[in-house]
Short mmCIF file of C-alpha atoms in Angstrom, two decimals:
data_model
loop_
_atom_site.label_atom_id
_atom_site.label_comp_id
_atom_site.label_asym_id
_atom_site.label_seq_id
_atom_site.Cartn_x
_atom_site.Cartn_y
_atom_site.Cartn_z
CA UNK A 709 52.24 72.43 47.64
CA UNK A 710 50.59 69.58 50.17
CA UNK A 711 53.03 71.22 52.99
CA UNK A 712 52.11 75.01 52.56
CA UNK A 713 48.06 73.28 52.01
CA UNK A 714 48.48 71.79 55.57
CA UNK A 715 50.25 75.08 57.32
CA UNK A 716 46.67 77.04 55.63
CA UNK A 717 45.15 74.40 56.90
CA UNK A 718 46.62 74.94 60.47
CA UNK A 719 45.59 78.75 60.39
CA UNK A 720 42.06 77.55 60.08
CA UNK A 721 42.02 75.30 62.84
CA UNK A 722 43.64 77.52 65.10
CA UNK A 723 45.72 75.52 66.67
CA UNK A 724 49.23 76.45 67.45
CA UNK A 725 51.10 72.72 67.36
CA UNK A 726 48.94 72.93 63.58
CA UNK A 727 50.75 75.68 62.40
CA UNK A 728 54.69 75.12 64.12
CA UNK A 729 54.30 71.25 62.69
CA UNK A 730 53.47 72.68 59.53
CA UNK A 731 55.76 75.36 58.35
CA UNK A 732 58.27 72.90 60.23
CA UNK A 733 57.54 71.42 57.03
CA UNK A 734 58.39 73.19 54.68
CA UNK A 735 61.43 73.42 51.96
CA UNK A 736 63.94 74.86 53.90
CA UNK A 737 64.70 76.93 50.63
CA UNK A 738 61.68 79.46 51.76
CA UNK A 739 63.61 80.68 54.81
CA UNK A 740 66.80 82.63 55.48
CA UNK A 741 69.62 80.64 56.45
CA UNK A 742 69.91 80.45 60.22
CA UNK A 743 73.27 81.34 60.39
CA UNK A 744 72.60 84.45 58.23
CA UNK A 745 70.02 85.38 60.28
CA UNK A 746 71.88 85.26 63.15
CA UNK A 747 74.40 87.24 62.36
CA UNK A 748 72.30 90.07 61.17
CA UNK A 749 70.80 90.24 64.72
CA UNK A 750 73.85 90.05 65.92
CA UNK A 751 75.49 93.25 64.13
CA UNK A 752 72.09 95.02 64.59
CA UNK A 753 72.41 94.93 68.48
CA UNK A 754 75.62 96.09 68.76
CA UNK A 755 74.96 98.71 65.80
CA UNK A 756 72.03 99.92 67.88
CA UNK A 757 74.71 99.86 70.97
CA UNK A 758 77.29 101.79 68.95
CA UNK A 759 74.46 104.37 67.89
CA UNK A 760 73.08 104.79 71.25
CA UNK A 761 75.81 105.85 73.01
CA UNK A 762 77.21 108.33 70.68
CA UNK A 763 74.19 109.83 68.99
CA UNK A 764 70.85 108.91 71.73
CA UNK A 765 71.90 111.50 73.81
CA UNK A 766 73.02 114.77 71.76
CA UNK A 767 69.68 113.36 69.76
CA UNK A 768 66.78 113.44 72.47
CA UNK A 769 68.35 116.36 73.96
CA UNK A 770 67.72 118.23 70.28
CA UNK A 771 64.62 116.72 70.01
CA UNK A 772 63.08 117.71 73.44
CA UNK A 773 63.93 121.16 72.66
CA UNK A 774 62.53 121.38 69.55
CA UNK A 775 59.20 119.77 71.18
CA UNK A 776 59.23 122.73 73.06
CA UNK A 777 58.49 124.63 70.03
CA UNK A 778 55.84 122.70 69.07
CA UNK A 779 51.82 121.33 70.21
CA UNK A 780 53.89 118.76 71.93
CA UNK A 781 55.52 121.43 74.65
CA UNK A 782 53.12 120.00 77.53
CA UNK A 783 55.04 116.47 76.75
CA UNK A 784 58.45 117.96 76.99
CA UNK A 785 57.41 120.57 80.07
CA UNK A 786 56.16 117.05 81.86
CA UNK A 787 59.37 114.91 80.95
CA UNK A 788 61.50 118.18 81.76
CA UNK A 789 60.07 118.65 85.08
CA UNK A 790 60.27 114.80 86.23
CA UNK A 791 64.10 115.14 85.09
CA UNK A 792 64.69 118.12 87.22
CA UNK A 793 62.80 115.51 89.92
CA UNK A 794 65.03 112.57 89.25
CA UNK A 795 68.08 114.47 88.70
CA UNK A 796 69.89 112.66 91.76
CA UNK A 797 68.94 109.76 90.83
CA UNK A 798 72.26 108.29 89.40
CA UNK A 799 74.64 109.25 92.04
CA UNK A 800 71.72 107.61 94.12
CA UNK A 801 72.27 104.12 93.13
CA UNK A 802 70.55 104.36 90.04
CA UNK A 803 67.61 102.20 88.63
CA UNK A 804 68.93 99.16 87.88
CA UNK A 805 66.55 96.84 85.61
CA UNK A 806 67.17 93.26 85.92
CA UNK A 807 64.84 92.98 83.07
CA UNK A 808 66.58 95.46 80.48
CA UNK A 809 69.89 93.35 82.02
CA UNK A 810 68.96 90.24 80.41
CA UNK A 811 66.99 91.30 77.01
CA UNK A 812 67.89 88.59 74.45
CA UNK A 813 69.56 90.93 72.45
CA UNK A 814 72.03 91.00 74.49
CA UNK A 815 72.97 87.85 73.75
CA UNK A 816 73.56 88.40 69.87
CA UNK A 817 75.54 91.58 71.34
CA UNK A 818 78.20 88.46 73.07
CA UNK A 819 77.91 86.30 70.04
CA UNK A 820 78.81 89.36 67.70
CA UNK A 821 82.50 89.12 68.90
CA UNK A 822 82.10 87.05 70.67
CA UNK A 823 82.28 88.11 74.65
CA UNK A 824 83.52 85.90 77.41
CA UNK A 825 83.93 86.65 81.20
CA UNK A 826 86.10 84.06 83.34
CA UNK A 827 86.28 84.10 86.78
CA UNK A 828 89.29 82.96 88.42
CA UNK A 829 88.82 83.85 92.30
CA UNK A 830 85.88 83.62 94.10
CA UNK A 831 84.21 86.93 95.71
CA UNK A 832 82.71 87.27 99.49
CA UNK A 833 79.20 89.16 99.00
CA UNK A 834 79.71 90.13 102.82
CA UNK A 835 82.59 92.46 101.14
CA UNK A 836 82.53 95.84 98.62
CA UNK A 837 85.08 96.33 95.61
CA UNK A 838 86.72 98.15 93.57
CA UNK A 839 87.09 96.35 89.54
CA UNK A 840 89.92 98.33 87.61
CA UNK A 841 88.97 97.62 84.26
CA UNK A 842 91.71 97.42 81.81
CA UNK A 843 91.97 98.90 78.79
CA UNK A 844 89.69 101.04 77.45
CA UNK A 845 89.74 100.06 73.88
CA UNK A 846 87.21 102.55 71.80
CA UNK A 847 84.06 101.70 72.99
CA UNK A 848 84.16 99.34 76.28
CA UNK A 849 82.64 96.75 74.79
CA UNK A 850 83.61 93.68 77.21
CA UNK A 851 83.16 96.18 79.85
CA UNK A 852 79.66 96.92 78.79
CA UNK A 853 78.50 93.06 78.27
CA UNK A 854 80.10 91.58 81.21
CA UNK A 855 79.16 94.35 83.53
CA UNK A 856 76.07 96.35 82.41
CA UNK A 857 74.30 93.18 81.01
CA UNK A 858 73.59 89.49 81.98
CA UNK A 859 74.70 88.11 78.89
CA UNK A 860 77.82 86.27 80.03
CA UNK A 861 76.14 85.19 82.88
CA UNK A 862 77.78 87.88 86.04
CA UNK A 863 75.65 86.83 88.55
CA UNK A 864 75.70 83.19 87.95
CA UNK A 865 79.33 83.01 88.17
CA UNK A 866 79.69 85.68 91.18
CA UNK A 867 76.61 85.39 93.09
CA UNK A 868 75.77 87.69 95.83
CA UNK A 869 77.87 90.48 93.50
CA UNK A 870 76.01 93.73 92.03
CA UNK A 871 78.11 94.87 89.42
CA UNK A 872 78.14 98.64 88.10
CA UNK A 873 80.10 99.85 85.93
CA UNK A 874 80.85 103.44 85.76
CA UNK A 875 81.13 106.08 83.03
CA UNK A 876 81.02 109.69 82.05
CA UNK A 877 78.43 111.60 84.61
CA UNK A 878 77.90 114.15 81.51
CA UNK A 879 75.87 111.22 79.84
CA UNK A 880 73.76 111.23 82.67
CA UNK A 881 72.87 114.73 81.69
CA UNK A 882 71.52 113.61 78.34
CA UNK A 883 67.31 112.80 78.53
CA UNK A 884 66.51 109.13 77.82
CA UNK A 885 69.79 107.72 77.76
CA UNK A 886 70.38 108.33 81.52
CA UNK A 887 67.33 106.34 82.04
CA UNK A 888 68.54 103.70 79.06
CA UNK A 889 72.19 103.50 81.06
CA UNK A 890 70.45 103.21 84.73
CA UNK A 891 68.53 100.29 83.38
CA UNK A 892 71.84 98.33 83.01
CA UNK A 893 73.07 99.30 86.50
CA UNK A 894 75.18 102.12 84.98
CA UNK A 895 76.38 104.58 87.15
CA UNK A 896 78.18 108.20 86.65
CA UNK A 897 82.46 107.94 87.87
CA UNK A 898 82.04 110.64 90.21
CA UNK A 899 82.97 110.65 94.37
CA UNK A 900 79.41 110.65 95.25
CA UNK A 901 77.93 108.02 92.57
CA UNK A 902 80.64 105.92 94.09
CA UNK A 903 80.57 106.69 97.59
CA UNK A 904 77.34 105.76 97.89
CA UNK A 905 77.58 102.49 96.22
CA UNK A 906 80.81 101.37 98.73
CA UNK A 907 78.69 102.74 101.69
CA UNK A 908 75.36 102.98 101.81
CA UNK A 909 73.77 100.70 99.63
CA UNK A 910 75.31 97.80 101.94
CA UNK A 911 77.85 94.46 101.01
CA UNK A 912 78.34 92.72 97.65
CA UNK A 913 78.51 96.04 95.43
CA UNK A 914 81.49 95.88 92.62
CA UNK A 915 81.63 99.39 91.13
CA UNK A 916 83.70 98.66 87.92
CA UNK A 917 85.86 101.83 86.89
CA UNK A 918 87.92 101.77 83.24
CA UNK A 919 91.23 103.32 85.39
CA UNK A 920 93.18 104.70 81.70
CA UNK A 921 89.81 106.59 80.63
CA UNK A 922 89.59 108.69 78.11
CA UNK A 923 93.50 109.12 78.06
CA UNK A 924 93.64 106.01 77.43
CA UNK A 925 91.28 105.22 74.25
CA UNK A 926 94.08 107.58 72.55
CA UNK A 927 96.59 104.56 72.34
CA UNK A 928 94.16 101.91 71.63
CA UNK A 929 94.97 99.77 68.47
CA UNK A 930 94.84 95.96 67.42
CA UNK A 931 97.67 94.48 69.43
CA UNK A 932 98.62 96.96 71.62
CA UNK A 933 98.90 96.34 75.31
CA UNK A 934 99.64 99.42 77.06
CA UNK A 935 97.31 100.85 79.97
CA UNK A 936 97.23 104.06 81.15
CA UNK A 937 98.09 103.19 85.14
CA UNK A 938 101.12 104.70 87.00
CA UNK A 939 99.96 108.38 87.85
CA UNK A 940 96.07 107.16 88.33
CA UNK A 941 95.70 106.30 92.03
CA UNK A 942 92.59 107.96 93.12
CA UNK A 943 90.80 104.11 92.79
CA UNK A 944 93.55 103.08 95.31
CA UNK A 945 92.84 106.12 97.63
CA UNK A 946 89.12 105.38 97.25
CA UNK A 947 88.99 101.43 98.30
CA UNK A 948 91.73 102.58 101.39
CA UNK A 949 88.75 104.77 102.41
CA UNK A 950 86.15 102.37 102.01
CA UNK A 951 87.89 99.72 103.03
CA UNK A 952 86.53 97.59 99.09
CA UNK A 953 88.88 94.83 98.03
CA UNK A 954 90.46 96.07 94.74
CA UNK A 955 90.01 93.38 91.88
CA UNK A 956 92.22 93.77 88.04
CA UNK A 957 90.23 92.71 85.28
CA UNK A 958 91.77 92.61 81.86
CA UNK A 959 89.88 92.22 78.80
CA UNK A 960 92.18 90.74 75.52
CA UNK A 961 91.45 91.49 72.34
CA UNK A 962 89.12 95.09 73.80
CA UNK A 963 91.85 96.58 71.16
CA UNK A 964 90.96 95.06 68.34
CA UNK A 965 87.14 96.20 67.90
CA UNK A 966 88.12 99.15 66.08
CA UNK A 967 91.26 100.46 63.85
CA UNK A 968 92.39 103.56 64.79
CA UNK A 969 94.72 107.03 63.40
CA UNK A 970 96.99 107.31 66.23
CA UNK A 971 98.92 110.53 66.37
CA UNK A 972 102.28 111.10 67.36
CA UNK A 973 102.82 113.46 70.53
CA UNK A 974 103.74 116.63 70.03
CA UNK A 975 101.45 117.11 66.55
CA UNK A 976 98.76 119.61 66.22
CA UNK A 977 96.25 117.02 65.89
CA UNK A 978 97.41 114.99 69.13
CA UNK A 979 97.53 118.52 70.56
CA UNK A 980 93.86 118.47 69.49
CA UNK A 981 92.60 115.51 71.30
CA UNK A 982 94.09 116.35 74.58
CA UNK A 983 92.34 119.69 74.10
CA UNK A 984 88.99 118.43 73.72
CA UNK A 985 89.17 115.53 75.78
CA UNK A 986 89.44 118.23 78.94
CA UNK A 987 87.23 120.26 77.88
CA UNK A 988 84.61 117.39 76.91
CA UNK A 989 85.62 114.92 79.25
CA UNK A 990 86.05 111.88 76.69
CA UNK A 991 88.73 111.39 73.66
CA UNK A 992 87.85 112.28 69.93
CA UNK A 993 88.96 109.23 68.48
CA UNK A 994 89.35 108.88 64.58
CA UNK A 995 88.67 105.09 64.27
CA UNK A 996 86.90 102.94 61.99
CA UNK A 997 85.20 99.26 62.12
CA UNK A 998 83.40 97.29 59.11
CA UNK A 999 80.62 98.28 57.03
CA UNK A 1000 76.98 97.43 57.89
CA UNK A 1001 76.57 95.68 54.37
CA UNK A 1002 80.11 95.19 53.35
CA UNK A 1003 82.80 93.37 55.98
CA UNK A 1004 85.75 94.73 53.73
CA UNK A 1005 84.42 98.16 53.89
CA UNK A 1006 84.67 101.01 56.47
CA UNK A 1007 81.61 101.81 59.28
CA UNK A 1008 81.22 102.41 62.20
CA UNK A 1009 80.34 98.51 63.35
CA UNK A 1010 83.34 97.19 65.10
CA UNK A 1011 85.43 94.01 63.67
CA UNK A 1012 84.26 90.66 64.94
CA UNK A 1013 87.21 89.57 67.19
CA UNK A 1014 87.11 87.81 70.06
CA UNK A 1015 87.13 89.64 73.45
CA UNK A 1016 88.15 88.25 76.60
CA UNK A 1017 87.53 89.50 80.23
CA UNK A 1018 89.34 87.87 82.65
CA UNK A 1019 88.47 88.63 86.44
CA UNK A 1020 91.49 88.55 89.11
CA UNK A 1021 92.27 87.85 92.22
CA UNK A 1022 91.01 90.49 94.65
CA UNK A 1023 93.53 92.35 96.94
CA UNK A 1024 91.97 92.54 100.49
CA UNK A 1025 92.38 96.17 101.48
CA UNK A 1026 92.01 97.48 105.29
CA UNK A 1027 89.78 100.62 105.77
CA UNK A 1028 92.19 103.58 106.65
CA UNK A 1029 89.55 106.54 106.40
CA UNK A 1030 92.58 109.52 105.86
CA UNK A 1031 95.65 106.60 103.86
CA UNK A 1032 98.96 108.19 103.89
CA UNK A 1033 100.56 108.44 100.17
CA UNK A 1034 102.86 106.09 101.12
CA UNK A 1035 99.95 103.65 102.15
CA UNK A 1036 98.30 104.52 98.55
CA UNK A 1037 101.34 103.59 97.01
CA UNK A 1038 101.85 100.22 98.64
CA UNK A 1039 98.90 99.47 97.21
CA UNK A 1040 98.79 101.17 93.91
CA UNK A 1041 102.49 98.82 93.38
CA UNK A 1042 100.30 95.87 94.60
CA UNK A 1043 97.61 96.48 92.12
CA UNK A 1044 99.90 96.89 89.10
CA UNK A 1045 101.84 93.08 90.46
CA UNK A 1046 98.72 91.41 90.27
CA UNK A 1047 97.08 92.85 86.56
CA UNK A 1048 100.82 92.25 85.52
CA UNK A 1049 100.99 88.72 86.62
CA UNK A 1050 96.92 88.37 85.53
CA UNK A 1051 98.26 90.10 81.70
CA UNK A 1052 101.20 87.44 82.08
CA UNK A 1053 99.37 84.05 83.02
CA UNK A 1054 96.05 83.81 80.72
CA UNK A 1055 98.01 85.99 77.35
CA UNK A 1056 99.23 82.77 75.78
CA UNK A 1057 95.90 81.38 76.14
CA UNK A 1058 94.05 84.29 74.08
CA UNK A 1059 95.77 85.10 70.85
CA UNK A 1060 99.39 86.60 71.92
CA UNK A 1061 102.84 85.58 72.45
CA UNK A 1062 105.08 84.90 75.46
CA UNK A 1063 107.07 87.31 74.57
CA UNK A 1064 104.50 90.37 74.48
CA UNK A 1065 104.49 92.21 77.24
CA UNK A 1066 101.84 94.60 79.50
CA UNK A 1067 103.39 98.30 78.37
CA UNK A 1068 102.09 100.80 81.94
CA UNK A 1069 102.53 104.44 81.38
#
């Protein structure tokens, strides 16, 4: 009773120090546990995450037309017209927001898992490159921390290094969350997003590009290893041209966010997927995480397992502005050595056996 007296007592003094000494004070059996606490933050930023990138966009697009229907039409005319405005925007560099980079939350997104990002080589800011991302997993989500956040600490351990990663340009196409992706220094993976990254927005640019895409998230399960690489050498082409180092970065344990129904080729429901994902541009997954409330039941918030990134050793590439194929493949072979021997060094270290192996199809 004397300790919540004195924090009353506090709030009628005013002072600040009054107050924190007080409830400082108090049984600690009036508060959450820390821990608890913690870990609700945690699996409400990467819920909100999750949610965002499937729903924001499909969501504000609905809404904006319905506030066409309504006394709010001015709003939507304005917002419509500034997007018609700003629609080059993202292939433009986009509008990277060092603030939005390092929100807190952010940091409960890393601790959720939790995230790591270890560098292994250093990298010359006088120099552009290429990061092939490997794999996909369901959702990115070591892609998205490490990359389109500060929360593992990018530009502290490669200074003089912009990072963007790039994704689907049709979610540039979606009001709000264009602007929401920008603000992370997301960018869309077309020629001309990337072009203009690798040469005109000068040196120290790392455009970050998940090679297996959406092909790939079809064969993503917990403990699985297999990347979608030998037919996908337009990143090789690309750096040739620009003359960007190419870097692999492999992320253990991207797998094991989700579980996921994987379909056997050749079945009308595989037949399915591959359908869609042409005509949509990303994979229909059927996957499943943890419940929000319940770990031991099914959501859509992924499993708390550790995720990984390690960044390689860059592969100096010349600038060759029309590369022969058999220049591409030279260095589409050299590529694959070095995320082989990258998979093969540090897998020991982070959950998996010497004997598993790096499956490339």
């Amino acid at each position: 009773m004397k300790t919540i007296l004195a924090a009353y007592s506090g709030v009628l003094k005013g002072t600040g120090s009054s107050i924190l000494s007080a409830l400082q004070d108090l049984p600690v059996a009036i508060w959450p546990c820390r821990s608890k606490m913690e870990k609700h933050l945690q699996v409400l930023s990467v819920l909100q995450w999750v949610i965002s990138f499937l729903a924001m966009g499909a969501a504000c697009t609905l809404l904006l037309i319905y506030m066409f229907c309504t006394d709010c039409w001015l709003i939507a005319a304005i917002y419509t017209a500034w997007l018609i405005v700003d629609w080059n925007t993202p292939k433009q560099g986009g509008r990277r927001s060092s603030w939005v980079r390092s929100w807190t939350m952010w940091t409960y997104f890393r601790d959720y898992f939790p995230i790591r990002l270890i560098k292994t080589h250093n990298l010359l800011p006088s120099r552009n490159y290429i990061f092939g991302y490997h794999p996909h997993g369901v959702l990115c989500f070591g892609a998205f921390c490490n990359f389109g956040t500060e929360a593992t600490g990018f530009s502290k351990k490669f200074p003089g290094i912009k990072p963007s990663l790039a994704t689907l340009a049709g979610n540039f196409r979606m009001p709000v969350l264009r602007d929401y992706l920008m603000s992370g220094g997301i960018c869309p993976v077309n020629r001309n997003s990337i072009d203009y990254l690798l040469s005109r927005n000068g040196t120290g640019n790392a455009v970050v590009i998940v090679i297996g895409g959406a092909a790939e998230s079809l064969h993503c399960a917990p403990g699985m290893n297999t990347v979608t690489l030998k037919r996908r050498k337009g990143f090789v082409r690309l750096a040739l041209q620009k003359g960007s180092d190419l870097v692999p970065v492999y992320s253990f344990g991207e797998n094991d966010a989700y579980k996921q129904v994987i379909f056997e080729e050749g079945t009308w429901w595989r037949f399915l997927q591959k359908r869609l994902q042409k005509m949509l541009g990303f994979a229909p997954c059927l996957f499943h995480g943890c419940g929000l409330f319940f770990g031991n039941s099914w959501g859509i918030v992924p499993f708390c397992n550790p995720i990984t990134t390690i960044v390689g050793e860059p592969i100096t590439v010349p600038k060759i502005e029309n590369p022969t194929e058999e220049m591409v493949d030279l260095y589409h072979v050299m590529y694959i050595k070095s995320l082989q021997c990258l998979f093969d060094k540090y897998k020991t270290r982070f959950g998996l056996k010497e004997s598993d192996v790096l499956y490339i199809q």
